[in-house]
Amino acid sequence: MVAFKLANILLEIDDFLSSYPEMLYRASDVPVHEASESALSFSGSLDLMTYFNGFSCSKWGKYTGLDRAYLHVELAGDACDIEMMGVSLDAAKSLPMTPLTEPEPLDHTLGPSETGVRFHFAGSDAFTPIELEFTFDTWAVVGPILKSSGTTRIRNAYWYAQVDEDAIRSVRLALATTTFKKEAYVIPNIQAIKDSLGACSDPIAGKFHMFVVDNGRTLPAVELSDELVTVIPNNNVGGAGGFARGMISALEDESSFSHVLLMDDDVRMSPESIKRTFNLLSLVSDTYRDAFINGAMLKLSEPDVQYEDVAHVLNNGQFDRCKGSLRMTSLADIALNETVDVEVPNAYGAWWYSCIPLEMVRKKGLPLPVFVRCDDVEYGMRCDPIYMCMNGICVWHEAFDGRYRASVDAYQYIRNFMIMMACDDKSNETIFFLRTERMFIVALRAMAYDLADLIVSALEDYLKGPDFLCTANGEEILKANSVKNEKLLPLADALREAAVNHPEFADKLLKFSPDMKVLHDTRPSPIIMKMIRAIPYNRHQLPDALLRDDPATVFYGPGPAASRDQVGTRILVACDREGEHAHVRFMDRDRYRSLRARWKKAKRAYGKKRSALHREYKSAMPKLTSVSFWKSYLGMS
């Protein structure tokens, strides 16, 4: 048997977590990190049952078959009591209905040494190693609480297990990150990995390499590359193309990597997450041998809020998170996060942090050449893997709340999702098409003509078949479509600009203020409003005599016209949720008629070609996802 480290206990807080120390520890007094000895000096109590430092009995037991583990700490200074505390599976599974205010003590001793789950450190000038053994039993998460009689220092703290050496899997991990002019993120991430993984003594040492695929060709490749990191200048082929290049690098490297970890460039990350990923892969049972590991996305603006880890595709084509947002400074949410089942049908893991066995890449191929959006979703549908996730395996990313870019969230989503359905037979295509048509109708009603244009364009380009994917320039398409994204200006500037361009409405525009009730009304619609929305093409079918010149407020994203005031006006002020930025829309009957005609034509063509398109896309899938195709597409051969 050998001691195999499972996870380090983090004692130094990253700068962006400085206001959220409870992600690492809860302390009665403010601890001081001593960099010279990598130690944390504390007085009073130090609670380590947190998102990063608690131990997930439920996940380690489920994924590896382990039934016990050890806590190792080194203490110096004044006397200190250590007690292991936990949240039981029963308590965790009853959340959030049953309140959880504090953990329970582990009240039994274990192991031949009878060290147990309580320990009194008598104090010492020199650091003294201490180990506590515990069984997983019925615990969801456990962690130690230390109580000092004066000032105690802690260092070199970690969780480990005693395992049969033959049970340790041979793992070599490649990290592939795709970047496009995100130096502010990617360079610090490269340095953090070099500092933490370059000379560490953890199991990952010597079995890891980072490939940085630079789609912007703006990184100093020679300067940043070394034995741990390789920067690869690449054409701008989007996230799908960048990750495909990273996968190819991992497949063909002489190091014989077993897994590739895909990670976004615009994230803050902790190298400890990578270490835990490696450790978990090294011990997984046969049941989870081919599973993917997906790291959670936490919000950069609120670093203790977990937005998503694993999601799934609904039958109507919408995406849904397996868990709602969780606050990872809450003990209840930390426990709940480890008990919600993510092994659900049609699951996928977003590529902000997704670890994939390379054997699956050999079997299922590389991503589809869709540039951006739905590449990770499609890959999840195609591979249909089991997903694993765990507290402390994560990245921090800008939140998606309130951010809408029609070029991506309409055109790329609709076109690529339809390709995915043709290739993988996931979701109900009829329902998805009806949703798309409704989105188009709503866009016209709200006079979002550029959005409606992008919706039609997505269908038209899907109808061109797989040959279009082989030859289309994704970068140029995205640039051209990005011009059609509504440009939100500060409200006063948007109104002044609209008044200059439409002086006949200047008086009403300059007096306008947004109706915040419209922007924030999330209540279910009354039946009368549902009936109004069911009447097709409201304002465009009214004569000018029945239209008003008074502007009305509408949300700039793809929402239905929800207010009676919006129905009869020829001017809509599309605002963000805060009402601080806006774009002013004016009714255009000619454009309305042109877009309707395009939609009807594309819809007829879709009805005729639907089955044939399925066959074409399915037939082209092996080619479009092959290494040979991607090498040609990327200009590698």
XYZ file of C-alpha atoms in Angstrom:
637
model
C 0.000 0.000 0.000
C 1.165 3.544 -0.755
C 0.025 6.941 0.451
C -1.597 8.774 -2.482
C -2.424 12.458 -2.124
C -5.993 13.324 -3.032
C -6.144 17.097 -2.479
C -4.114 19.880 -0.935
C -5.622 22.170 1.686
C -5.134 25.723 0.421
C -3.911 28.267 2.953
C -3.044 31.247 0.726
C -5.863 33.310 -0.745
C -5.594 34.521 -4.346
C -6.013 38.253 -4.827
C -9.412 38.022 -6.521
C -10.706 35.968 -3.556
C -9.435 38.432 -0.953
C -12.993 39.457 -0.052
C -14.117 35.825 0.055
C -11.747 34.058 2.485
C -14.597 31.695 3.402
C -13.903 29.869 0.138
C -10.802 28.532 1.946
C -11.479 28.957 5.651
C -13.688 30.544 8.282
C -11.754 32.159 11.099
C -12.703 33.931 14.326
C -9.718 36.269 13.870
C -7.956 37.290 10.655
C -5.183 34.718 9.962
C -1.825 35.758 8.550
C -0.149 33.864 5.727
C 3.599 33.448 6.232
C 5.066 33.047 2.775
C 8.543 32.085 4.036
C 7.206 28.850 5.563
C 4.022 28.496 3.484
C 2.165 28.536 6.785
C -1.004 30.166 8.094
C -0.846 31.703 11.539
C -4.189 31.867 13.342
C -5.734 32.562 16.728
C -9.084 31.356 17.965
C -10.890 28.986 15.570
C -10.048 27.966 12.021
C -12.771 26.062 10.149
C -11.514 24.252 7.047
C -14.774 22.610 5.972
C -15.111 24.901 2.979
C -15.526 24.666 -0.796
C -11.816 24.181 -1.426
C -10.650 22.590 1.797
C -13.469 20.304 2.857
C -13.260 16.659 1.792
C -16.020 15.206 -0.379
C -16.586 11.726 1.001
C -19.600 11.202 -1.243
C -17.739 11.964 -4.484
C -14.421 10.267 -3.681
C -16.288 7.202 -2.499
C -18.578 7.106 -5.526
C -15.922 7.677 -8.175
C -13.055 5.620 -6.741
C -14.534 3.041 -4.373
C -12.454 4.374 -1.461
C -14.095 4.080 1.928
C -11.616 5.958 4.131
C -8.984 8.655 3.946
C -6.559 10.642 6.115
C -6.048 14.256 7.028
C -2.402 15.317 7.308
C -1.484 18.649 8.927
C 1.673 20.097 10.448
C 1.217 22.399 13.440
C 3.525 24.633 15.455
C 3.048 27.214 18.178
C 0.477 27.170 20.956
C -1.758 24.246 21.896
C -4.607 23.477 19.554
C -7.570 21.092 19.433
C -8.586 19.508 16.125
C -12.014 17.996 15.589
C -13.375 16.485 12.403
C -16.876 17.666 11.534
C -19.193 16.680 8.717
C -22.524 16.967 6.942
C -24.262 13.617 6.577
C -25.680 12.398 3.280
C -29.159 12.348 4.806
C -28.838 15.974 5.866
C -27.376 17.003 2.501
C -30.073 15.225 0.505
C -32.799 16.967 2.510
C -31.423 20.352 1.443
C -32.550 22.986 0.664
C -35.883 22.212 2.301
C -34.287 21.477 5.681
C -32.107 24.283 7.078
C -28.465 23.487 7.860
C -26.771 25.804 10.326
C -23.751 23.824 11.508
C -21.970 20.518 10.859
C -22.091 17.399 13.008
C -19.082 15.897 14.839
C -17.620 12.622 13.649
C -18.044 10.807 16.950
C -16.032 7.604 16.629
C -12.394 6.526 16.462
C -10.931 4.583 13.596
C -7.977 2.528 12.470
C -5.373 0.441 14.206
C -3.694 3.507 15.699
C -6.934 4.661 17.267
C -5.877 8.184 16.320
C -9.514 8.973 15.788
C -11.212 12.160 14.706
C -10.174 14.383 17.604
C -6.670 15.389 18.521
C -5.093 17.670 21.096
C -1.884 19.311 19.957
C 0.064 20.244 23.086
C 2.101 22.933 21.376
C 5.643 22.975 19.999
C 8.159 25.420 18.569
C 8.841 23.004 15.716
C 6.225 21.888 13.208
C 4.725 18.565 14.259
C 2.977 16.244 11.768
C -0.503 15.052 12.801
C -2.747 12.590 11.000
C -6.413 11.765 11.480
C -8.050 8.761 9.859
C -11.757 8.693 9.056
C -14.193 6.482 7.185
C -16.614 7.867 4.643
C -19.611 6.060 6.150
C -22.650 8.223 5.424
C -20.888 11.577 5.171
C -21.328 13.964 2.246
C -18.473 16.319 3.199
C -16.161 16.501 6.182
C -13.519 18.927 7.386
C -11.479 19.871 10.450
C -12.105 22.717 12.846
C -9.007 23.857 14.748
C -9.227 25.827 17.993
C -6.027 27.449 19.264
C -5.352 28.385 22.881
C -3.145 31.212 21.647
C -1.488 31.460 18.234
C -0.921 28.325 16.145
C 0.605 27.886 12.718
C -0.505 25.303 10.158
C 1.267 24.191 6.987
C 1.558 21.246 4.559
C -2.059 20.211 5.030
C -3.648 17.726 2.663
C -5.962 14.727 2.292
C -4.606 11.362 1.213
C -5.556 7.684 0.970
C -3.718 4.394 1.352
C -4.103 2.552 -1.921
C -2.743 -0.524 -3.624
C 0.002 0.655 -5.951
C -1.370 -1.547 -8.733
C -4.696 0.289 -8.484
C -3.169 3.628 -9.500
C -3.939 4.292 -13.156
C -1.310 5.604 -15.532
C -2.392 9.165 -16.311
C -0.701 11.838 -18.399
C -2.672 15.037 -18.644
C -2.538 17.639 -21.426
C -4.189 21.012 -20.882
C -5.391 22.729 -24.071
C -6.513 26.323 -23.831
C -7.602 28.389 -26.818
C -7.007 32.126 -26.699
C -7.747 35.136 -28.847
C -6.111 38.318 -27.572
C -6.852 37.557 -23.921
C -3.335 38.176 -22.589
C -4.705 39.674 -19.367
C -6.043 36.228 -18.462
C -3.919 33.671 -20.247
C -0.454 34.965 -19.298
C -1.203 34.958 -15.523
C -2.713 31.473 -15.919
C 0.432 30.241 -17.670
C 2.593 31.701 -14.901
C 0.402 30.213 -12.156
C 0.735 26.770 -13.735
C 4.497 27.128 -14.052
C 4.806 28.255 -10.424
C 2.572 25.520 -9.020
C 3.124 22.521 -11.303
C 6.653 23.120 -12.518
C 8.455 21.858 -9.433
C 5.752 20.303 -7.277
C 5.922 16.978 -5.465
C 2.278 16.082 -6.114
C 1.332 12.994 -8.169
C 0.969 15.159 -11.294
C 4.671 16.077 -11.314
C 6.286 15.192 -14.647
C 2.977 13.997 -16.126
C 1.467 17.249 -17.354
C 1.863 19.676 -20.246
C -0.010 22.827 -21.274
C -0.750 23.640 -24.923
C -1.808 27.245 -25.536
C -3.416 27.611 -28.962
C -3.067 31.284 -29.872
C -5.777 32.114 -32.413
C -4.839 35.776 -32.253
C -1.110 35.177 -32.838
C -0.350 37.904 -30.294
C 1.444 35.912 -27.564
C 5.267 35.795 -27.377
C 5.384 32.088 -28.206
C 9.142 31.551 -27.827
C 9.317 33.480 -24.569
C 6.406 31.621 -22.942
C 7.179 28.104 -24.197
C 9.319 25.712 -22.164
C 9.290 22.083 -21.019
C 5.922 22.641 -19.296
C 4.143 24.957 -21.748
C 3.931 25.107 -25.553
C 2.381 28.138 -27.267
C 1.047 27.319 -30.747
C 0.313 30.231 -33.130
C -2.897 29.404 -34.989
C -5.307 30.947 -37.470
C -8.481 32.334 -35.922
C -10.713 29.309 -36.326
C -12.804 29.985 -33.226
C -13.091 27.947 -30.079
C -13.918 24.748 -31.966
C -10.849 25.073 -34.185
C -8.566 26.077 -31.341
C -9.620 23.160 -29.183
C -9.331 20.815 -32.168
C -5.719 22.008 -32.589
C -5.080 21.382 -28.899
C -6.581 17.893 -29.125
C -4.405 17.078 -32.138
C -1.317 18.267 -30.246
C -2.204 15.990 -27.341
C -2.964 13.031 -29.620
C 0.302 13.288 -31.534
C 2.688 14.261 -28.738
C 5.302 11.643 -27.927
C 4.381 11.854 -24.227
C 1.395 9.539 -24.843
C -1.191 11.612 -22.985
C -4.205 9.803 -21.589
C -6.486 12.831 -21.191
C -6.906 16.327 -22.571
C -8.297 19.114 -20.404
C -10.028 21.864 -22.404
C -10.088 25.261 -20.683
C -11.248 28.704 -21.796
C -8.745 31.511 -21.989
C -10.795 34.228 -20.244
C -10.899 32.550 -16.849
C -9.176 32.773 -13.500
C -8.068 29.346 -12.377
C -6.465 27.538 -9.462
C -3.695 25.045 -10.300
C -5.051 22.958 -7.415
C -8.092 22.167 -9.561
C -5.792 20.621 -12.158
C -3.990 18.611 -9.483
C -7.277 17.258 -8.134
C -8.403 16.385 -11.643
C -5.220 14.355 -12.140
C -5.556 12.656 -8.745
C -9.160 11.684 -9.391
C -8.318 10.260 -12.804
C -5.552 8.195 -11.210
C -7.932 6.397 -8.855
C -11.273 6.154 -10.656
C -13.019 2.813 -10.628
C -13.796 0.895 -13.812
C -17.300 2.400 -13.794
C -15.854 5.889 -14.251
C -12.770 4.988 -16.282
C -14.145 6.656 -19.436
C -15.973 9.488 -17.673
C -15.417 13.193 -18.377
C -14.583 15.568 -15.523
C -16.237 18.947 -15.750
C -15.103 21.834 -13.626
C -17.645 24.273 -12.286
C -17.942 27.847 -13.522
C -17.972 30.375 -10.711
C -18.684 34.043 -11.328
C -15.768 36.463 -11.436
C -18.059 39.233 -10.218
C -19.211 37.104 -7.258
C -16.422 34.544 -6.798
C -18.352 32.440 -4.305
C -21.315 31.864 -6.645
C -21.274 28.686 -8.710
C -23.215 29.239 -11.912
C -22.925 25.776 -13.502
C -20.922 22.569 -13.556
C -22.838 20.064 -15.716
C -25.872 20.883 -17.856
C -28.170 18.954 -20.154
C -30.169 19.516 -23.334
C -33.941 19.510 -23.060
C -36.209 17.973 -25.655
C -37.167 21.418 -26.965
C -33.538 22.358 -27.602
C -33.045 24.574 -24.584
C -30.182 24.110 -22.141
C -30.704 23.568 -18.436
C -28.246 23.392 -15.564
C -28.312 20.274 -13.414
C -28.096 22.569 -10.397
C -29.209 26.100 -9.752
C -26.765 28.787 -8.674
C -25.096 27.891 -5.382
C -23.171 30.106 -2.961
C -19.980 28.318 -2.052
C -19.439 30.177 1.194
C -22.595 28.474 2.469
C -22.069 25.136 4.211
C -25.483 23.968 3.006
C -24.666 24.715 -0.628
C -21.234 23.075 -0.334
C -22.943 19.886 0.828
C -25.812 20.148 -1.658
C -23.355 20.563 -4.519
C -21.868 17.140 -3.792
C -25.163 15.262 -3.660
C -27.133 16.505 -6.692
C -26.978 13.866 -9.432
C -25.401 15.070 -12.700
C -25.551 11.660 -14.385
C -28.602 12.575 -16.454
C -29.604 11.963 -20.101
C -28.264 14.365 -22.734
C -25.697 15.823 -20.359
C -22.831 17.987 -21.546
C -20.007 19.914 -19.965
C -19.065 23.383 -21.155
C -15.497 23.787 -22.313
C -14.502 26.400 -19.773
C -13.062 23.301 -17.990
C -13.707 19.851 -19.394
C -11.388 16.858 -19.111
C -11.820 14.221 -21.816
C -10.140 10.803 -22.200
C -8.137 10.852 -25.414
C -9.377 7.357 -26.187
C -12.829 8.936 -26.571
C -11.370 11.478 -29.004
C -9.884 8.621 -31.041
C -13.259 6.877 -31.120
C -15.595 9.832 -31.582
C -13.428 12.329 -33.409
C -12.660 16.009 -33.026
C -15.178 18.878 -32.717
C -17.344 19.931 -35.632
C -15.989 23.028 -37.455
C -18.731 25.363 -36.214
C -16.357 28.140 -34.992
C -18.191 29.001 -31.753
C -21.330 27.992 -29.835
C -22.685 24.480 -29.372
C -19.333 22.838 -30.142
C -19.111 21.584 -26.552
C -22.820 20.702 -26.455
C -22.585 18.686 -29.659
C -19.491 16.878 -28.405
C -21.326 15.885 -25.250
C -24.277 14.620 -27.271
C -21.997 12.679 -29.611
C -19.878 11.036 -26.894
C -22.712 10.581 -24.367
C -20.265 10.150 -21.445
C -20.726 9.957 -17.698
C -19.762 13.271 -16.103
C -17.908 13.695 -12.833
C -17.637 16.944 -10.876
C -16.386 17.868 -7.411
C -15.990 20.802 -5.047
C -12.710 22.598 -5.705
C -12.487 21.663 -9.403
C -13.489 24.911 -11.066
C -12.661 28.140 -12.869
C -13.970 31.689 -12.536
C -15.561 33.230 -15.621
C -17.467 36.390 -16.466
C -21.168 35.754 -15.836
C -23.500 35.275 -18.793
C -26.439 36.971 -17.049
C -27.919 39.773 -19.132
C -25.355 39.442 -21.916
C -26.911 38.909 -25.325
C -25.111 38.954 -28.678
C -27.435 38.067 -31.507
C -24.533 37.090 -33.774
C -23.668 34.292 -31.331
C -26.831 33.667 -29.300
C -29.128 33.634 -32.337
C -27.208 32.880 -35.545
C -24.486 30.565 -34.183
C -26.830 28.846 -31.721
C -29.633 28.133 -34.205
C -27.403 27.064 -37.101
C -25.137 24.884 -34.979
C -27.923 23.336 -32.910
C -29.723 22.287 -36.071
C -26.495 20.723 -37.350
C -26.168 18.910 -34.029
C -29.709 17.538 -34.235
C -29.067 16.326 -37.788
C -25.857 14.571 -36.744
C -26.749 13.226 -33.303
C -30.584 12.919 -33.274
C -30.869 14.762 -29.959
C -33.870 16.903 -29.010
C -37.144 17.200 -30.885
C -36.411 19.030 -34.136
C -40.039 19.930 -34.726
C -40.322 21.647 -31.348
C -36.963 23.347 -31.845
C -38.049 24.713 -35.215
C -41.309 26.006 -33.742
C -39.291 27.752 -31.016
C -37.042 29.267 -33.650
C -40.009 30.470 -35.674
C -41.538 32.020 -32.582
C -38.218 33.754 -31.856
C -38.321 35.175 -35.375
C -41.909 36.386 -34.988
C -41.176 37.978 -31.626
C -38.108 39.725 -33.054
C -40.245 41.229 -35.822
C -42.904 42.333 -33.370
C -40.247 44.036 -31.265
C -38.772 45.642 -34.419
C -35.460 43.869 -33.776
C -34.895 43.527 -37.502
C -31.196 42.679 -37.279
C -31.988 39.873 -34.855
C -34.682 38.560 -37.201
C -32.169 38.804 -40.064
C -29.666 36.643 -38.150
C -32.339 34.058 -37.353
C -33.235 33.720 -41.036
C -29.554 33.632 -41.998
C -28.943 30.776 -39.562
C -31.638 28.682 -41.231
C -30.455 29.621 -44.718
C -26.866 28.610 -43.938
C -27.984 25.337 -42.349
C -29.828 24.569 -45.579
C -26.540 24.850 -47.503
C -25.507 21.505 -46.021
C -22.160 20.207 -44.723
C -20.166 21.510 -47.709
C -20.811 24.995 -46.349
C -18.998 24.056 -43.104
C -16.008 22.808 -45.058
C -15.499 26.052 -46.924
C -17.057 28.800 -44.811
C -14.750 31.275 -43.074
C -16.070 31.294 -39.516
C -14.132 34.415 -38.591
C -15.527 36.412 -41.496
C -19.068 35.189 -40.824
C -18.840 36.220 -37.177
C -17.393 39.629 -38.085
C -20.139 40.276 -40.615
C -22.844 39.134 -38.197
C -21.398 41.113 -35.295
C -22.252 44.325 -37.144
C -25.903 43.336 -36.676
C -25.635 43.182 -32.881
C -27.495 46.098 -31.336
C -24.983 48.636 -30.070
C -26.085 49.738 -26.638
C -25.088 53.302 -25.761
C -25.586 55.173 -22.489
C -29.310 55.950 -22.424
C -28.973 59.710 -22.838
C -26.530 59.285 -25.749
C -28.795 56.762 -27.464
C -31.793 59.073 -27.193
C -29.845 62.110 -28.434
C -28.475 60.168 -31.409
C -31.979 58.920 -32.287
C -33.347 62.456 -31.978
C -30.727 63.763 -34.401
C -31.451 61.005 -36.938
C -35.245 61.335 -36.526
C -35.919 64.970 -35.695
C -39.665 64.465 -36.140
C -39.643 62.437 -32.903
C -37.000 64.481 -31.062
C -39.318 66.030 -28.483
C -40.724 62.694 -27.342
C -37.336 60.936 -27.399
C -35.553 63.514 -25.279
C -38.272 63.332 -22.626
C -38.252 59.531 -22.476
C -37.319 57.513 -19.371
C -37.425 53.692 -19.328
C -40.210 51.777 -17.610
C -38.225 49.633 -15.185
C -41.280 47.483 -14.412
C -41.191 46.183 -17.978
C -37.491 45.306 -17.686
C -37.850 43.416 -14.412
C -41.312 41.854 -14.562
C -40.707 38.106 -14.239
C -44.258 37.219 -13.170
C -46.242 34.735 -15.271
C -48.153 36.548 -18.003
C -51.912 36.958 -17.538
C -54.073 35.181 -20.069
C -55.005 38.426 -21.819
C -51.327 39.192 -22.561
C -50.797 35.661 -23.866
C -53.743 36.210 -26.206
C -52.314 39.546 -27.380
C -48.974 37.905 -28.118
C -50.752 35.181 -30.091
C -52.063 37.791 -32.552
C -49.445 37.788 -35.304
C -47.417 40.780 -36.439
C -49.180 43.483 -34.402
C -47.876 46.975 -35.327
C -46.831 46.220 -38.895
C -50.382 45.322 -39.853
C -51.866 48.485 -38.365
C -52.415 51.607 -40.478
C -50.327 54.651 -39.626
C -53.388 56.360 -38.156
C -53.516 53.779 -35.351
C -49.809 54.019 -34.432
C -48.408 56.273 -31.715
C -45.165 58.240 -31.662
C -44.605 57.751 -27.931
C -41.555 55.538 -27.275
C -41.982 52.443 -25.130
C -39.489 50.320 -23.184
C -38.454 46.820 -24.217
C -35.619 44.532 -23.117
C -32.905 44.433 -25.793
C -32.587 40.629 -25.682
C -34.854 38.074 -27.339
C -37.947 38.526 -25.165
C -41.558 38.889 -26.230
C -43.323 42.259 -26.194
C -44.752 42.041 -22.694
C -46.375 45.444 -22.177
C -49.546 46.851 -23.687
C -47.683 50.123 -24.252
C -45.325 48.374 -26.663
C -47.987 47.162 -29.061
C -49.088 50.343 -30.814
C -45.966 52.464 -30.943
C -43.588 52.951 -33.844
C -40.608 53.571 -31.486
C -39.103 51.107 -29.002
C -36.200 51.887 -26.685
C -34.411 48.565 -26.132
C -32.681 48.746 -22.722
C -30.474 46.566 -20.590
C -31.849 45.319 -17.268
C -30.524 48.347 -15.415
C -32.081 50.812 -17.842
C -28.685 52.499 -18.201
C -27.842 51.564 -21.800
C -30.132 51.388 -24.785
C -30.653 51.152 -28.535
C -33.589 52.951 -30.166
C -35.628 51.033 -32.763
C -37.939 52.560 -35.392
C -40.575 50.710 -37.362
C -39.555 49.781 -40.931
C -42.390 48.234 -42.940
C -40.203 47.496 -45.977
C -37.670 45.563 -43.954
C -40.437 43.723 -42.154
C -41.907 42.544 -45.465
C -38.490 41.542 -46.826
C -37.646 39.478 -43.736
C -41.025 37.740 -43.756
C -40.529 36.790 -47.390
C -37.063 35.381 -46.674
C -38.379 33.360 -43.757
C -41.237 31.866 -45.777
C -38.841 30.860 -48.551
C -36.353 29.281 -46.129
C -39.138 27.506 -44.245
C -40.465 25.944 -47.468
C -36.973 24.781 -48.412
C -36.463 23.322 -44.954
C -39.691 21.333 -45.203
C -38.578 19.838 -48.524
C -34.929 19.125 -47.646
C -35.173 18.146 -43.972
C -34.661 14.392 -44.356
C -32.017 14.768 -47.057
C -30.084 17.237 -44.898
C -30.028 14.731 -42.045
C -28.493 12.142 -44.315
C -25.950 14.620 -45.692
C -24.787 15.840 -42.282
C -24.603 12.310 -40.843
C -22.646 11.125 -43.845
C -20.220 14.062 -43.566
C -19.671 13.726 -39.809
C -16.706 11.269 -39.971
C -14.895 13.541 -42.416
C -15.662 16.813 -40.585
C -14.385 15.451 -37.278
C -11.297 13.649 -38.577
C -7.704 14.621 -37.865
C -6.941 14.740 -41.585
C -9.771 17.201 -42.275
C -8.804 19.428 -39.367
C -5.141 19.468 -40.364
C -6.137 20.670 -43.814
C -8.668 23.141 -42.378
C -6.059 24.512 -39.973
C -3.389 24.749 -42.640
C -1.223 22.124 -40.943
C -0.865 19.969 -44.055
